[in-house]
Structures are given as structure tokens and as C-alpha cells.
């Protein structure tokens, strides 16, 4: 899975950011829900169940872009750090996570990838 996981995650985050940018072409700001209506800035759509309206409003483009950037920072912190030949580490020939020293990909990267487990490009463990 190794580096394929990082490539996969970057591709999914790129897709989400691109879609968010395309949904907010005029930079209008936050989407809001009022009862059965979602205000998408450019237009209000009604007829939603209030719970669905709230769910849609929670995925406004600005919020999605903030979430994508937060996930990119987690990815950057959990980079692959080759442990081979490092006398300070108690193991040999093991790739580790530079952030927490766990076997790479560490649990945090696996957790970031888990929502995409049904994606056809999801890297499977060897």
C-alpha cells in the first residue's frame, strides 16, 4: 500500500477541492439551511427534509476547502521516514512515520483513507 496510499489520498483531496471550487464560483460564502430550504448563495432550493438541508449546508465549499487543507497538513506531518541504517532507532529496515515513529503508513494515514474504502482506486494491502 505504501506510497500508493499517499498518491491516492492526494488525488481524492484534489477532486474534493476542485468540486468545492466549482460549486462556489462567485465566492459567495457559507451555505445555510432554514427548515426545508438550503441557501446556496446563488439560489435557494426548498423541498428538502430539514435534516437533509442541514447536511447539505454543512458541505458548503468554503468548509470543504478548509477540511481539505487540514487533511493535507496531516498528510504532510505523517510522511514516510526511512529507518534503514539509523542507529537511533531500535529496528532495522523498517519504514516509519516521521510524525509518530509507527510503522508507515501509520494509523492516522489509514484513517484518512478509510472513508474512500469503496473507491475503485483504493489501494489494497499486499
mmCIF file of N, CA and C in Angstrom, residues 32-40 44-54 56-57:
data_model
loop_
_atom_site.group_PDB
_atom_site.id
_atom_site.type_symbol
_atom_site.label_atom_id
_atom_site.label_comp_id
_atom_site.label_asym_id
_atom_site.label_seq_id
_atom_site.Cartn_x
_atom_site.Cartn_y
_atom_site.Cartn_z
ATOM 1 N N UNK A 32 -26.332 27.988 3.919
ATOM 2 C CA UNK A 32 -27.128 27.914 5.142
ATOM 3 C C UNK A 32 -28.409 27.132 4.890
ATOM 4 N N UNK A 33 -28.953 26.586 5.969
ATOM 5 C CA UNK A 33 -30.219 25.851 5.900
ATOM 6 C C UNK A 33 -31.220 26.538 6.811
ATOM 7 N N UNK A 34 -32.435 26.632 6.292
ATOM 8 C CA UNK A 34 -33.560 27.150 7.074
ATOM 9 C C UNK A 34 -34.757 26.243 6.800
ATOM 10 N N UNK A 35 -35.039 25.387 7.786
ATOM 11 C CA UNK A 35 -36.158 24.465 7.604
ATOM 12 C C UNK A 35 -35.931 23.535 6.429
ATOM 13 N N UNK A 36 -36.818 23.638 5.438
ATOM 14 C CA UNK A 36 -36.766 22.764 4.261
ATOM 15 C C UNK A 36 -35.955 23.376 3.120
ATOM 16 N N UNK A 37 -35.283 24.498 3.371
ATOM 17 C CA UNK A 37 -34.610 25.247 2.316
ATOM 18 C C UNK A 37 -33.107 25.343 2.574
ATOM 19 N N UNK A 38 -32.324 25.208 1.500
ATOM 20 C CA UNK A 38 -30.887 25.437 1.561
ATOM 21 C C UNK A 38 -30.587 26.660 0.710
ATOM 22 N N UNK A 39 -29.911 27.630 1.309
ATOM 23 C CA UNK A 39 -29.475 28.822 0.585
ATOM 24 C C UNK A 39 -28.055 28.559 0.093
ATOM 25 N N UNK A 40 -27.933 28.378 -1.216
ATOM 26 C CA UNK A 40 -26.645 28.107 -1.846
ATOM 27 C C UNK A 40 -26.003 29.399 -2.351
ATOM 28 N N UNK A 44 -31.849 29.611 -3.764
ATOM 29 C CA UNK A 44 -32.395 28.847 -2.650
ATOM 30 C C UNK A 44 -33.184 27.676 -3.220
ATOM 31 N N UNK A 45 -32.945 26.507 -2.664
ATOM 32 C CA UNK A 45 -33.691 25.320 -3.066
ATOM 33 C C UNK A 45 -34.480 24.831 -1.873
ATOM 34 N N UNK A 46 -35.740 24.569 -2.083
ATOM 35 C CA UNK A 46 -36.581 24.095 -0.988
ATOM 36 C C UNK A 46 -37.079 22.693 -1.291
ATOM 37 N N UNK A 47 -37.792 22.125 -0.349
ATOM 38 C CA UNK A 47 -38.356 20.801 -0.523
ATOM 39 C C UNK A 47 -37.537 19.710 0.122
ATOM 40 N N UNK A 48 -36.449 20.067 0.789
ATOM 41 C CA UNK A 48 -35.631 19.080 1.484
ATOM 42 C C UNK A 48 -36.239 18.768 2.845
ATOM 43 N N UNK A 49 -36.010 17.581 3.329
ATOM 44 C CA UNK A 49 -36.263 17.316 4.734
ATOM 45 C C UNK A 49 -35.286 18.200 5.502
ATOM 46 N N UNK A 50 -35.673 18.783 6.626
ATOM 47 C CA UNK A 50 -34.761 19.687 7.348
ATOM 48 C C UNK A 50 -33.398 19.081 7.678
ATOM 49 N N UNK A 51 -33.350 17.796 7.973
ATOM 50 C CA UNK A 51 -32.072 17.151 8.273
ATOM 51 C C UNK A 51 -31.181 17.112 7.031
ATOM 52 N N UNK A 52 -31.772 16.835 5.884
ATOM 53 C CA UNK A 52 -31.008 16.813 4.633
ATOM 54 C C UNK A 52 -30.547 18.222 4.279
ATOM 55 N N UNK A 53 -31.386 19.211 4.519
ATOM 56 C CA UNK A 53 -30.994 20.604 4.268
ATOM 57 C C UNK A 53 -29.790 20.977 5.122
ATOM 58 N N UNK A 54 -29.796 20.598 6.391
ATOM 59 C CA UNK A 54 -28.646 20.882 7.261
ATOM 60 C C UNK A 54 -27.399 20.160 6.782
ATOM 61 N N UNK A 56 -26.647 19.221 3.707
ATOM 62 C CA UNK A 56 -26.151 19.898 2.503
ATOM 63 C C UNK A 56 -25.435 21.193 2.867
ATOM 64 N N UNK A 57 -26.021 21.960 3.772
ATOM 65 C CA UNK A 57 -25.406 23.233 4.158
ATOM 66 C C UNK A 57 -24.057 23.027 4.848
#
